[in-house]
Short mmCIF file of C-alpha atoms and ligand atoms in Angstrom, two decimals:
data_model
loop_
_atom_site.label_atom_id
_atom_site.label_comp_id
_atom_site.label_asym_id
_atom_site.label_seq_id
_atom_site.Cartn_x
_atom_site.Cartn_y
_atom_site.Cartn_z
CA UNK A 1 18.77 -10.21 -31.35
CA UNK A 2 21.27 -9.30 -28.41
CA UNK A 3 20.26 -12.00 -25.71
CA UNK A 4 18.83 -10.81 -22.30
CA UNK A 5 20.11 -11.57 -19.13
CA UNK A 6 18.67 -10.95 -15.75
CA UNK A 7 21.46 -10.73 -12.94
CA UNK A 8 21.14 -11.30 -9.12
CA UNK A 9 22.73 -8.17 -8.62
CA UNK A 10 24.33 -7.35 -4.58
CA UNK A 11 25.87 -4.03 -5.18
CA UNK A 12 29.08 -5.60 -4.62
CA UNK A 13 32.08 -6.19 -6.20
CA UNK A 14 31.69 -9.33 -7.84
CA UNK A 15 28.76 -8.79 -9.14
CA UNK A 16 28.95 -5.24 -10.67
CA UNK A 17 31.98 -6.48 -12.56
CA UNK A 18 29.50 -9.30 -13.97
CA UNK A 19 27.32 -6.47 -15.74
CA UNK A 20 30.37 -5.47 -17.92
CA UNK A 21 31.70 -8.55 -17.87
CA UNK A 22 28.94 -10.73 -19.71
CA UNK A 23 28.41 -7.81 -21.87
CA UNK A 24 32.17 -7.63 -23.00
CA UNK A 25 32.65 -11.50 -22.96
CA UNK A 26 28.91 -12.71 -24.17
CA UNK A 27 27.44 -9.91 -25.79
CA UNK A 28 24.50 -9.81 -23.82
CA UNK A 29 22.10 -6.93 -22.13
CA UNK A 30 21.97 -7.15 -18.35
CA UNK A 31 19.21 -6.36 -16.27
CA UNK A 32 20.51 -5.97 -12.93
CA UNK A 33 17.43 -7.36 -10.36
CA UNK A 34 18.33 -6.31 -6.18
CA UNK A 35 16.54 -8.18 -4.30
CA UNK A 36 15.89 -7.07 -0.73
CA UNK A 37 15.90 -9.99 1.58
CA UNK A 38 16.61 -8.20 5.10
CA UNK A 39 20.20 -7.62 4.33
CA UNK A 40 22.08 -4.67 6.27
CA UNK A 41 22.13 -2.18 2.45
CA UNK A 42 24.95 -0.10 4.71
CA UNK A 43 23.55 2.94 6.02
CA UNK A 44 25.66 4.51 3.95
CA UNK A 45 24.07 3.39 0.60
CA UNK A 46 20.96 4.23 -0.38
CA UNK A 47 18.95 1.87 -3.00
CA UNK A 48 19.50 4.63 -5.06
CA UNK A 49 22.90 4.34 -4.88
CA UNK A 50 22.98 1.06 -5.53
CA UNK A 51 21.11 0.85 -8.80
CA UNK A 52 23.42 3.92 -10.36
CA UNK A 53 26.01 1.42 -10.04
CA UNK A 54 24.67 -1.33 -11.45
CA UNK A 55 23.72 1.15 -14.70
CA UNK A 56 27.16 2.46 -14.42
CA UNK A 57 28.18 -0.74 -15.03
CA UNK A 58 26.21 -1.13 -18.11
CA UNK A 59 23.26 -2.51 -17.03
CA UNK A 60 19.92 -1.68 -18.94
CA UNK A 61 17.78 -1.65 -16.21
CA UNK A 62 18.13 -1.94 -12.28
CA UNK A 63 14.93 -3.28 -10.59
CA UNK A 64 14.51 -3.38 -6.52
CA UNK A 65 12.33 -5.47 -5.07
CA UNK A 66 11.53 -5.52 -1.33
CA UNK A 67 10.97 -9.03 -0.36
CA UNK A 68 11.19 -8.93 2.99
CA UNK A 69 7.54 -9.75 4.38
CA UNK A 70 7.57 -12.64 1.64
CA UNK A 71 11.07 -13.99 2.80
CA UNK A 72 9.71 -14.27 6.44
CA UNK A 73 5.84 -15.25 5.60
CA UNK A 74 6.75 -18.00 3.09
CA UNK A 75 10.34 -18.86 4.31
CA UNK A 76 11.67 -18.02 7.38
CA UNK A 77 8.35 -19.37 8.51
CA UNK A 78 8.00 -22.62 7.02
CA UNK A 79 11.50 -22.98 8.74
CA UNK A 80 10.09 -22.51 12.08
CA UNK A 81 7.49 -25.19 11.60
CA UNK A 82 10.68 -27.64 10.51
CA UNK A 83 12.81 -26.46 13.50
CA UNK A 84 15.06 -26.61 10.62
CA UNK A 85 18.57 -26.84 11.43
CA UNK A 86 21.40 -28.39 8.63
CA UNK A 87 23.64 -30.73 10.46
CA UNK A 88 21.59 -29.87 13.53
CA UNK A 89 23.15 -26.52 13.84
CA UNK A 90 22.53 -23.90 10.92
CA UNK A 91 19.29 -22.74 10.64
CA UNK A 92 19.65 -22.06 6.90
CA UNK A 93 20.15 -18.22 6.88
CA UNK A 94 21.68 -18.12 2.75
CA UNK A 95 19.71 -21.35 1.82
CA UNK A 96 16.53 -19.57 2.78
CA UNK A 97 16.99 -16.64 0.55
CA UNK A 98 18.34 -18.10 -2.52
CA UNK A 99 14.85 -19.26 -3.53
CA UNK A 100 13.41 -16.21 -2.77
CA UNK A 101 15.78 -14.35 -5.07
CA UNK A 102 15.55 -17.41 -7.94
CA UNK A 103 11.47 -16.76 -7.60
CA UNK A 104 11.98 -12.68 -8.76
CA UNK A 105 14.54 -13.35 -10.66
CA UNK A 106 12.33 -15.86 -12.80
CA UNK A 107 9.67 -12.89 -12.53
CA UNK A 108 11.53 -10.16 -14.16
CA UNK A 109 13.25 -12.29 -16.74
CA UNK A 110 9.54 -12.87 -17.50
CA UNK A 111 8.88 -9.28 -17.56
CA UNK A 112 12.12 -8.31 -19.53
CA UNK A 113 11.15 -11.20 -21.93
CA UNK A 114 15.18 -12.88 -21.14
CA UNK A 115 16.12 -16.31 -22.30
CA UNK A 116 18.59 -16.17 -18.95
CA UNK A 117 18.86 -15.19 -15.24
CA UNK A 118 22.47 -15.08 -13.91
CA UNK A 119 24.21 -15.32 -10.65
CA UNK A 120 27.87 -13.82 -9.35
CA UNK A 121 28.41 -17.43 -7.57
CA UNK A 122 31.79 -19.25 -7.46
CA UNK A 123 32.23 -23.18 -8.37
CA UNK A 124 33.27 -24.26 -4.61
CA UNK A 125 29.50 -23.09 -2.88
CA UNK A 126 26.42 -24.27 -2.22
CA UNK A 127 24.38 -20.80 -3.43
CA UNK A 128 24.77 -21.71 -6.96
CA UNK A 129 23.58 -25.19 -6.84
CA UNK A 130 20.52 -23.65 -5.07
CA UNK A 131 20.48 -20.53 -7.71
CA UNK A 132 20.49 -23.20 -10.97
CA UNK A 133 18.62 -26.10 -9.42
CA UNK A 134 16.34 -23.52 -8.19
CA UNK A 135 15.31 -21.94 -11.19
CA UNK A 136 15.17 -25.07 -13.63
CA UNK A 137 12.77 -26.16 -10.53
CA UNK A 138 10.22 -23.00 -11.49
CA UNK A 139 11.09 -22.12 -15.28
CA UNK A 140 12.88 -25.26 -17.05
CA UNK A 141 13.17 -23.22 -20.13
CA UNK A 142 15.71 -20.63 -19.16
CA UNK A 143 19.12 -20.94 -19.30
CA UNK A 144 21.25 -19.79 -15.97
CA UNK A 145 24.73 -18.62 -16.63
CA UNK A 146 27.67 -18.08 -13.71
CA UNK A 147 29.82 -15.91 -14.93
CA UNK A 148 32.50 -15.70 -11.79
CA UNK A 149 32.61 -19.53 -12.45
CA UNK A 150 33.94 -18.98 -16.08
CA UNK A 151 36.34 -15.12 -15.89
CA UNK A 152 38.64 -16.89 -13.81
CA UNK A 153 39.79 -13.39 -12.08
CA UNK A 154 41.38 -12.66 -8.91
CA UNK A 155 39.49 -10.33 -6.28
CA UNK A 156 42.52 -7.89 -7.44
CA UNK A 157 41.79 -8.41 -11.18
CA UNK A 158 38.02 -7.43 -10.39
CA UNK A 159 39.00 -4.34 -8.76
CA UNK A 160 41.40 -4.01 -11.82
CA UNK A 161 38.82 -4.36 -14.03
CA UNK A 162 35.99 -2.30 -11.98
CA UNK A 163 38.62 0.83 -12.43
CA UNK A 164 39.19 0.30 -16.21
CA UNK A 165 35.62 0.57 -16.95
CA UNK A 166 34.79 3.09 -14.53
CA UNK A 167 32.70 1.26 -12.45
CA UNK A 168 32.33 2.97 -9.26
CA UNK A 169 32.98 0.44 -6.53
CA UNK A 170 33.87 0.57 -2.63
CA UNK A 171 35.48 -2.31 -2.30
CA UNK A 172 39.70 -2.90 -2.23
CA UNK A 173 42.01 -5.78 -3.44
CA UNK A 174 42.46 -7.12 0.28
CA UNK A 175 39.00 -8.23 1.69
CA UNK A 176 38.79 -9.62 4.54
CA UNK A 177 35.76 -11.81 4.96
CA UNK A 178 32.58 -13.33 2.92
CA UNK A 179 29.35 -12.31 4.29
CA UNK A 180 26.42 -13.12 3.63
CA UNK A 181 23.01 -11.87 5.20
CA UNK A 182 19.29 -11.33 5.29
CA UNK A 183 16.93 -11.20 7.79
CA UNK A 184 17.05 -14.81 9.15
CA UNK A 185 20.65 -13.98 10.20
CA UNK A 186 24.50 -13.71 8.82
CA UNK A 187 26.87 -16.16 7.89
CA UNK A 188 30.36 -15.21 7.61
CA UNK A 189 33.40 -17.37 5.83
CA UNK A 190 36.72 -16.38 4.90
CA UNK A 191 40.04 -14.74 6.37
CA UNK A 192 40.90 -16.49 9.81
CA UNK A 193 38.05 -18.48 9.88
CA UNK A 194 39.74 -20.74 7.48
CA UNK A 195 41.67 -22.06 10.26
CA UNK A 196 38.80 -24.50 12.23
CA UNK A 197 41.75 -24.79 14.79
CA UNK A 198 41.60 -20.98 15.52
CA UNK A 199 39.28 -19.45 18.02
CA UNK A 200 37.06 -16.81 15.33
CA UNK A 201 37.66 -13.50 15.27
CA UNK A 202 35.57 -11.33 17.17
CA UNK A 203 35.15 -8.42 14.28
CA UNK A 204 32.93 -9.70 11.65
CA UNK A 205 30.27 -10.08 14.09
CA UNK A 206 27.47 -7.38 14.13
CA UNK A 207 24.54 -8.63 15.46
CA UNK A 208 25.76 -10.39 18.60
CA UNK A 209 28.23 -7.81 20.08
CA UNK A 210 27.27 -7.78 23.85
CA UNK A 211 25.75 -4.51 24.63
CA UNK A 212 23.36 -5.78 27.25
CA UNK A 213 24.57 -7.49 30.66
CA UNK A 214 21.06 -7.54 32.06
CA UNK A 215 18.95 -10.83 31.74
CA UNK A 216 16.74 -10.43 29.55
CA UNK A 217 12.86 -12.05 29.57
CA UNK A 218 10.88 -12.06 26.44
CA UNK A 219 7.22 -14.34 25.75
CA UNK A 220 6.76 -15.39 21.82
CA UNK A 221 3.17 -15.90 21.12
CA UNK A 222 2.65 -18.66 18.77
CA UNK A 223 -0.76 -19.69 16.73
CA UNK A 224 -0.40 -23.03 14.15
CA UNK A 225 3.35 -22.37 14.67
CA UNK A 226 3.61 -19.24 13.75
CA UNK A 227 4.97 -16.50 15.63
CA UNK A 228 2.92 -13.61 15.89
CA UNK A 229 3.45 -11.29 18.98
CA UNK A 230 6.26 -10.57 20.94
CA UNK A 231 5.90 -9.90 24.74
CA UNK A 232 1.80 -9.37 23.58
CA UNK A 233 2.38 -7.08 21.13
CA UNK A 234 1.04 -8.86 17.53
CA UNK A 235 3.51 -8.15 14.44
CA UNK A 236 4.23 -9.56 11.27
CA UNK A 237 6.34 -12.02 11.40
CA UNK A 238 9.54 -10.11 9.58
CA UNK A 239 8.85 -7.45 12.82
CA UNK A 240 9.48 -9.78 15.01
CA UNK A 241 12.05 -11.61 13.69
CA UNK A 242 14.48 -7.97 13.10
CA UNK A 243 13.06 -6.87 17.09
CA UNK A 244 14.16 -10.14 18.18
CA UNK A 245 17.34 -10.12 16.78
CA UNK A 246 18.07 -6.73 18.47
CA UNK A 247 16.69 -8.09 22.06
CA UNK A 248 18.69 -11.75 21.56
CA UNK A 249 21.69 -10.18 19.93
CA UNK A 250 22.33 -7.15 22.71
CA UNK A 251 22.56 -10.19 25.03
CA UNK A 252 25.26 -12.06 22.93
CA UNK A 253 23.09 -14.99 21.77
CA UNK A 254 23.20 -16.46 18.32
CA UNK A 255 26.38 -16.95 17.94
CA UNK A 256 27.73 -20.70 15.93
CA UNK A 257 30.92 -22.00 14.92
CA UNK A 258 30.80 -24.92 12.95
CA UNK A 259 32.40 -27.17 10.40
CA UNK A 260 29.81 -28.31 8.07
CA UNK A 261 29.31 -30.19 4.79
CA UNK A 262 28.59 -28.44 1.86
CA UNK A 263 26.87 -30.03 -1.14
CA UNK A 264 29.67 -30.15 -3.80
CA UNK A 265 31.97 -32.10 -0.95
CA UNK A 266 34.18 -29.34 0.35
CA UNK A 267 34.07 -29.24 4.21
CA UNK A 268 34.38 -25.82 5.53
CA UNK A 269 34.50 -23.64 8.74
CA UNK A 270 31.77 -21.31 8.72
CA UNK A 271 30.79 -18.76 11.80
CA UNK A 272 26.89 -17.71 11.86
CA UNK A 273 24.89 -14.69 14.21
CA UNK A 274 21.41 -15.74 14.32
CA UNK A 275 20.07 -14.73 17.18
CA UNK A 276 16.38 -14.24 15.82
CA UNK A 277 16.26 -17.56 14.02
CA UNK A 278 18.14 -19.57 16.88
CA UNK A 279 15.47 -18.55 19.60
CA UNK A 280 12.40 -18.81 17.56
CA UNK A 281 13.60 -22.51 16.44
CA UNK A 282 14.40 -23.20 20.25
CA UNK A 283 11.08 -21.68 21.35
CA UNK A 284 8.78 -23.35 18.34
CA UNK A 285 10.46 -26.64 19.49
CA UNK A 286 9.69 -26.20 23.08
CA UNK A 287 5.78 -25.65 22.55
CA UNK A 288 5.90 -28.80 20.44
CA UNK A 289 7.33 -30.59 22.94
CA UNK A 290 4.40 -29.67 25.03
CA UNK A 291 1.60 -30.06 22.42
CA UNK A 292 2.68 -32.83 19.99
CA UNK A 293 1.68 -36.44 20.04
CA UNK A 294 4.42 -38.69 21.06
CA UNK A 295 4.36 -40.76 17.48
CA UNK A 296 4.28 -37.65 15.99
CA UNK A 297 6.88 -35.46 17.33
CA UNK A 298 9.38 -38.24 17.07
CA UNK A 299 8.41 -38.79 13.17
CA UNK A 300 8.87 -35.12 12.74
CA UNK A 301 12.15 -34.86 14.41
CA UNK A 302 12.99 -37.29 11.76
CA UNK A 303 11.76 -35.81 8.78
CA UNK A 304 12.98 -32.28 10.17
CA UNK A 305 16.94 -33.40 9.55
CA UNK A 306 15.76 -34.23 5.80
CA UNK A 307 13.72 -31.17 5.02
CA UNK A 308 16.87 -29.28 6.49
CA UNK A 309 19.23 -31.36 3.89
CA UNK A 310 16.98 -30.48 0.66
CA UNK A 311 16.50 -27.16 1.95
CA UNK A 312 20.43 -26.74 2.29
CA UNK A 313 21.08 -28.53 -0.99
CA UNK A 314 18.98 -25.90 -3.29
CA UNK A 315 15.55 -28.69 -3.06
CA UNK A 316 13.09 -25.89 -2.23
CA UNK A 317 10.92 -26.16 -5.08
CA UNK A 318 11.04 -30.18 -4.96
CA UNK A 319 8.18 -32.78 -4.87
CA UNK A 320 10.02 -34.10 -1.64
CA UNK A 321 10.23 -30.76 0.22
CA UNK A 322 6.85 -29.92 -0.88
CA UNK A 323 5.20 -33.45 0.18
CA UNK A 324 7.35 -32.80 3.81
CA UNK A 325 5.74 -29.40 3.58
CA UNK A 326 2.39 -30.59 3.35
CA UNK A 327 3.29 -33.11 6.42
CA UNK A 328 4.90 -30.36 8.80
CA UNK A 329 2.15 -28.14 8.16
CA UNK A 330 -0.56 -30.89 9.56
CA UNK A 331 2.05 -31.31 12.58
CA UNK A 332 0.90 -27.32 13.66
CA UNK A 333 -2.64 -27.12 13.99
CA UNK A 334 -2.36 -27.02 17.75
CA UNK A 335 1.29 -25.57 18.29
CA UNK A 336 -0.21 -22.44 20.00
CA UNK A 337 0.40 -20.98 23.42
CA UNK A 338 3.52 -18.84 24.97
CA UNK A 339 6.94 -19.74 25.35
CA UNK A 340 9.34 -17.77 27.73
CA UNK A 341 12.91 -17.37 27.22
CA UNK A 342 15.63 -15.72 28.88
CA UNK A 343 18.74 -14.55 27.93
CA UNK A 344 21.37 -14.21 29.70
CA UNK A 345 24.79 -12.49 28.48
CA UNK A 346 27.18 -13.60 26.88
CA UNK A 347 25.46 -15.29 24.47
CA UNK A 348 22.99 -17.68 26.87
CA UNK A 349 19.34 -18.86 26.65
CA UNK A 350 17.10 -21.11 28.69
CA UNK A 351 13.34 -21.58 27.88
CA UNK A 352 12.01 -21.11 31.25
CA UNK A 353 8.50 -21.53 30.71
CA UNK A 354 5.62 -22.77 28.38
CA UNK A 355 1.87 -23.05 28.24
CA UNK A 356 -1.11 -23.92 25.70
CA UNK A 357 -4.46 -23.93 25.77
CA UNK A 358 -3.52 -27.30 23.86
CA UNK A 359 -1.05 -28.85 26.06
CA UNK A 360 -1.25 -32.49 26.56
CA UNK A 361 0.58 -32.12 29.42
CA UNK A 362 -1.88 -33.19 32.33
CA UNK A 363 -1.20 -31.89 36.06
CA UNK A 364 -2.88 -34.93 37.16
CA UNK A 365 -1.04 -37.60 35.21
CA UNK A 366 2.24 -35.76 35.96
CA UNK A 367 1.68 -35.51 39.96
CA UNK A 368 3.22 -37.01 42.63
CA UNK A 369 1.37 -35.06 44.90
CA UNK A 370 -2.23 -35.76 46.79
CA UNK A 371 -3.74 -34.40 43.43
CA UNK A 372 -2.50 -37.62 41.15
CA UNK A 373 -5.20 -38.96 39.05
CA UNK A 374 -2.64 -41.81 37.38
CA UNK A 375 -4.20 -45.58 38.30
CA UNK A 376 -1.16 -47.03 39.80
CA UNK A 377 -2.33 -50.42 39.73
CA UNK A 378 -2.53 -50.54 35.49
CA UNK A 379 0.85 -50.09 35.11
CA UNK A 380 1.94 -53.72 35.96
CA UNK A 381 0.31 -55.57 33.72
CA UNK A 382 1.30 -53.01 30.71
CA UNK A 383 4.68 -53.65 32.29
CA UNK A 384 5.05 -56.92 32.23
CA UNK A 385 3.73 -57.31 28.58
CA UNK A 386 5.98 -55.11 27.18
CA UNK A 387 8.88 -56.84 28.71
CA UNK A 388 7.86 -60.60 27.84
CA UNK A 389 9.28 -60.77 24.68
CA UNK A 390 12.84 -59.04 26.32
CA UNK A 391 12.18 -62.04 29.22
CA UNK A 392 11.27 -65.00 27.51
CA UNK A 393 14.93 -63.98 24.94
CA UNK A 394 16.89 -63.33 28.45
CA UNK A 395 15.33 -66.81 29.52
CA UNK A 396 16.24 -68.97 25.92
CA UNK A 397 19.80 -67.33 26.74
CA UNK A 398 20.59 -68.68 29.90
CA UNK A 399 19.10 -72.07 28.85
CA UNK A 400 21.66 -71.83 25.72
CA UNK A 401 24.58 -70.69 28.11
CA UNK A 402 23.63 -73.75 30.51
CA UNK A 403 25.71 -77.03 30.49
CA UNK A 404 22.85 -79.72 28.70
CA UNK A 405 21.63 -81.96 30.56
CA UNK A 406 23.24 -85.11 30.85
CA UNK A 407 21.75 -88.53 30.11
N1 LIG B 501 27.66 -22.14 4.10
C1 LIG B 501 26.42 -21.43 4.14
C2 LIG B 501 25.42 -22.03 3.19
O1 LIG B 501 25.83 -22.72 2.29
C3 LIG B 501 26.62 -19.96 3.95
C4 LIG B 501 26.88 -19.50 2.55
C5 LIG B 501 27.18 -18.07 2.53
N2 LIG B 501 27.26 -17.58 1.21
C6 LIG B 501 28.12 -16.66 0.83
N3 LIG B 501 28.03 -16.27 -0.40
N4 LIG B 501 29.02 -16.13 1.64
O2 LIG B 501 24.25 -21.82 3.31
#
């Protein structure tokens, strides 16, 4: 029996040529699966469109799935929680999806009874460490195949071959830039961007053009961490997160530039727009800051940089992440209350104000004014204790550095 393959199909280049491809080179069936994350499907495309390329490319099948609530409920917001930042900069945007996509992608080959999912991955990224790690994570028994790691074609052979087998595609032999996006943001490599010496380009950027010179003021509600209404007005989470990227992004904010470590060892220059995910992390992290117990906002800040790193390095479905999970999620029983940002253009935003029905931030402790209820008076002793074992060292030194005494 021909073996079946499901394919995280994009539309794109790469990835339509992988439909013939496998079938020409492997002799398998390919079920194309499009997963919507949040990605920008051009206006100009429908779905539709879409999925009569992927048959025209020989696909059996062509399944959509709209994953965008689950991407933001499961995902995007267990990323808030983690104020999750790789390297303390990129909040994640293609690491957050790729388990998404391995999830349906283990679904369907379920469905379409397959003995493999593929991907249209290169051997220099991260995305197909997450893609193969992923899915061996979830469904050990399948096998995961990469065929752009094995064709060993040039983006002008692709195009080649997409016009010998009548594949209709949009794309031409000189491409620009890599993008790409979903609805935690876009990440863009490629072209002059190579350069980390050279300032990036200013046209690959969609979301963060500055169309708005006004300051703008926004309040995020939050309940257990979550986000969950924007200037009082409750929405689901994926709501918020595209209206807030509109709001942030008119103002210029989001905007990163970075040189960052991938997990295979290449280092690389990468731009990112994520306005959304930026202000939510900066706005999560401020409420915390106001709510969390000392001990345990520092020992999350700590275990926030790792759940970042096995995040970025394809470790979602992991006993670590999980057990970090399970740890994070204790962390936000009381991370409710407002947060108020303001953004000003180009590309600026202060938290100007916070408040929770669970602050532990007391007016009277914090006074200097008439109204301070702090007793003065115990702080000397506590003082004094916690400096004796500093003194009685500083003390044993100078004796040390002292001529002995003479007999
Ligand atoms: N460097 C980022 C990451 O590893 C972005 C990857 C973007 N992927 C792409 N296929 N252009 O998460």
């Amino acid at each position: 029996m021909t073996k079946r393959v499901v394919l995280a199909y994009s539309g794109g280049l790469d990835t339509s040529v992988a439909i013939r491809w496998m079938i020409e080179e492997w002799g398998v069936e390919v079920v194309g699966l499009l997963v919507d994350v949040g990605q920008d499907v051009e206006s100009s495309e429908s779905l539709g469109d879409i999925r009569s390329r992927a048959l025209a490319a020989g696909a059996i099948d062509c399944v959509i799935v709209d994953a965008r609530r689950e991407m933001a409920d499961e995902f995007c917001a267990k990323a808030i929680f983690a104020n999750a930042r790789y390297e303390g900069k990129y909040p994640l945007v293609s690491a957050l999806s790729r388990p998404v996509i391995v999830r349906h992608l283990v679904d369907q080959a379920r469905k379409f009874d397959a003995g493999a999912v593929a991907h249209g991955c290169t051997g220099k990224g991260n995305d197909q460490v997450r893609f193969e790690v992923g899915t061996h994570a979830i469904a050990p028994d399948l096998e995961v195949l990469a065929p752009a790691r094995n064709w060993g074609m040039t983006r002008a052979d692709s195009v080649d071959y997409a016009t010998k087998w009548s594949i209709p595609i949009k794309a031409t032999k000189e491409k620009i830039y890599s993008i790409d996006e979903n609805l935690w943001g876009r990440a863009i490599e490629c072209g002059a961007i190579e350069d980390p010496w050279a300032a990036p380009p200013e046209d690959p950027y969609t979301l963060t053009r500055v169309t708005n010179r006004e300051p703008v003021e926004l309040t995020i509600h939050f309940e257990g961490g979550l986000p969950i209404a924007l200037d009082g007005v409750a929405m689901p989470l994926a709501d918020l997160v595209g209206a807030l990227t509109v709001r942030a992004g008119a103002t210029g904010f989001g905007r990163l530039d970075m040189v960052e470590n991938r997990r295979v060892g290449i280092k690389s220059r990468e731009v990112y727009e994520c306005p959304a995910a930026l202000a939510l992390i900066a706005a999560h992290g401020d409420l915390e800051d106001l709510v969390l117990e000392r001990d345990v906002q520092h020992e999350k800040g700590r275990l926030e940089s790792r759940w970042s790193e096995l995040v970025y390095d394809g470790m979602w479905f992991s006993p670590l992440k999980e057990a970090l999970d399970a740890f994070i999620e204790e962390t936000q029983r009381h991370v409710t209350g407002d947060v108020r940002l303001r953004f000003e253009a180009p590309g600026l935003l202060r938290v100007v104000g916070r408040r929770s029905p669970r602050a532990l931030y007391d007016y009277g402790l914090a006074t200097y004014d008439a109204a301070d209820t702090f007793r003065h008076a115990d702080s000397e002793g506590f003082v004094k204790i916690y400096g004796l074992g500093v003194k009685t060292w500083a003390a044993r030194q100078g004796a040390k550095n002292s001529t002995p005494p003479t007999s």
